[in-house]
Amino acid sequence: MSHLTREQILARKTGKGTATLPDGSTVAIRALTRDEVLEAQEGGRSTAERDNFIVSTGMTNPQLSVEDVAAWAAAGGAGDLVAVSDAIAELSGLKPSSAKEATKSTSRRR
């Protein structure tokens, strides 16, 4: 692998993907930026508030406000939000399995 230039680093974009809900329907998502992850982890937020922020920030189509996501969570089963939240976390490298994959090397030392 080659070293990235300053321009290449600054031009990098967050990853994009799709989250599949339990009924098979899909929504478009993107990875969170480092600043967004830090904002989600700010003190004083409950687990539900943090999850609502993550879904609202990472779901791109349709776009929902934090309040919209909270209403969705209150009205529906947990499966939809868990599927979206898990997919965003995976894409953002926030799941333990993501960290292991990110640190794997394609070359082996002997």
Coordinates of C-alpha atoms in Angstrom, one line a residue:
M1 CA 0.0 0.0 0.0
S2 CA 1.1 3.5 -0.7
H3 CA 1.1 6.4 1.7
L4 CA -1.8 8.9 1.3
T5 CA -1.1 12.5 0.4
R6 CA -2.6 15.4 2.4
E7 CA -5.1 16.0 -0.5
Q8 CA -6.2 12.3 -0.5
I9 CA -6.8 12.3 3.2
L10 CA -8.9 15.5 3.1
A11 CA -10.8 14.2 0.1
R12 CA -11.9 11.0 1.8
K13 CA -15.6 10.5 2.3
T14 CA -17.6 8.4 4.7
G15 CA -18.7 5.0 3.5
K16 CA -22.2 4.5 2.2
G17 CA -24.5 1.5 2.3
T18 CA -27.9 0.1 2.9
A19 CA -29.6 -1.2 6.0
T20 CA -32.2 -4.0 5.6
L21 CA -35.1 -4.0 8.0
P22 CA -36.6 -7.2 9.3
D23 CA -39.5 -7.0 6.7
G24 CA -36.9 -6.8 3.9
S25 CA -37.4 -3.1 3.1
T26 CA -34.2 -1.0 3.0
V27 CA -33.0 2.5 3.9
A28 CA -29.8 4.3 2.7
I29 CA -27.1 4.9 5.3
R30 CA -23.6 6.3 5.7
A31 CA -20.8 5.9 8.2
L32 CA -20.5 8.5 10.9
T33 CA -17.6 10.8 11.0
R34 CA -15.3 10.9 14.0
D35 CA -16.8 14.2 15.1
E36 CA -20.3 12.7 14.9
V37 CA -19.2 9.7 17.0
L38 CA -17.7 12.0 19.6
E39 CA -21.0 14.0 19.7
A40 CA -23.0 10.8 20.1
Q41 CA -20.8 9.9 23.1
E42 CA -21.2 13.3 24.9
G43 CA -22.1 12.9 28.5
G44 CA -25.7 13.2 29.7
R45 CA -27.3 11.3 26.8
S46 CA -29.3 8.2 27.6
T47 CA -28.7 5.0 25.5
A48 CA -31.9 5.7 23.6
E49 CA -31.0 9.4 22.9
R50 CA -27.6 8.3 21.7
D51 CA -29.1 5.6 19.4
N52 CA -31.7 8.1 18.1
F53 CA -28.9 10.5 17.2
I54 CA -26.8 7.8 15.5
V55 CA -29.8 6.7 13.4
S56 CA -30.8 10.3 12.5
T57 CA -27.3 11.2 11.5
G58 CA -26.4 8.0 9.6
M59 CA -29.6 7.4 7.8
T60 CA -29.6 9.3 4.5
N61 CA -32.7 8.2 2.6
P62 CA -35.1 8.9 4.0
Q63 CA -33.6 11.6 6.3
L64 CA -35.2 11.8 9.7
S65 CA -34.7 14.2 12.6
V66 CA -33.8 12.9 16.1
E67 CA -37.4 13.6 17.0
D68 CA -38.7 11.6 14.0
V69 CA -36.4 8.6 15.1
A70 CA -37.7 8.9 18.7
A71 CA -41.3 8.7 17.4
W72 CA -40.4 5.7 15.2
A73 CA -38.9 4.0 18.2
A74 CA -41.9 4.7 20.3
A75 CA -44.4 3.5 17.7
G76 CA -42.7 0.4 16.2
G77 CA -40.9 -2.7 17.2
A78 CA -37.2 -2.6 18.2
G79 CA -36.1 -4.6 15.1
D80 CA -36.2 -1.7 12.6
L81 CA -34.0 0.6 14.7
V82 CA -31.7 -2.2 15.8
A83 CA -31.1 -3.1 12.1
V84 CA -30.4 0.5 11.1
S85 CA -28.3 1.3 14.1
D86 CA -26.2 -1.9 13.7
A87 CA -25.6 -1.3 10.0
I88 CA -24.5 2.3 10.7
A89 CA -22.2 1.1 13.5
E90 CA -20.7 -1.6 11.3
L91 CA -20.1 0.8 8.4
S92 CA -18.6 3.3 10.9
G93 CA -16.2 0.8 12.4
L94 CA -17.8 1.0 15.8
K95 CA -18.6 -2.7 16.3
P96 CA -15.9 -5.0 17.8
S97 CA -15.8 -7.1 14.6
S98 CA -15.2 -4.0 12.5
A99 CA -12.1 -3.1 14.5
K100 CA -10.7 -6.6 14.0
E101 CA -11.3 -6.4 10.3
A102 CA -9.8 -2.9 10.1
T103 CA -6.5 -4.0 11.7
K104 CA -6.0 -7.1 9.6
S105 CA -2.9 -7.0 7.4
T106 CA -2.7 -8.5 4.0
S107 CA 1.0 -9.2 4.5
R108 CA 2.4 -11.6 7.1
R109 CA 5.6 -11.2 9.1
R110 CA 7.8 -14.2 9.4

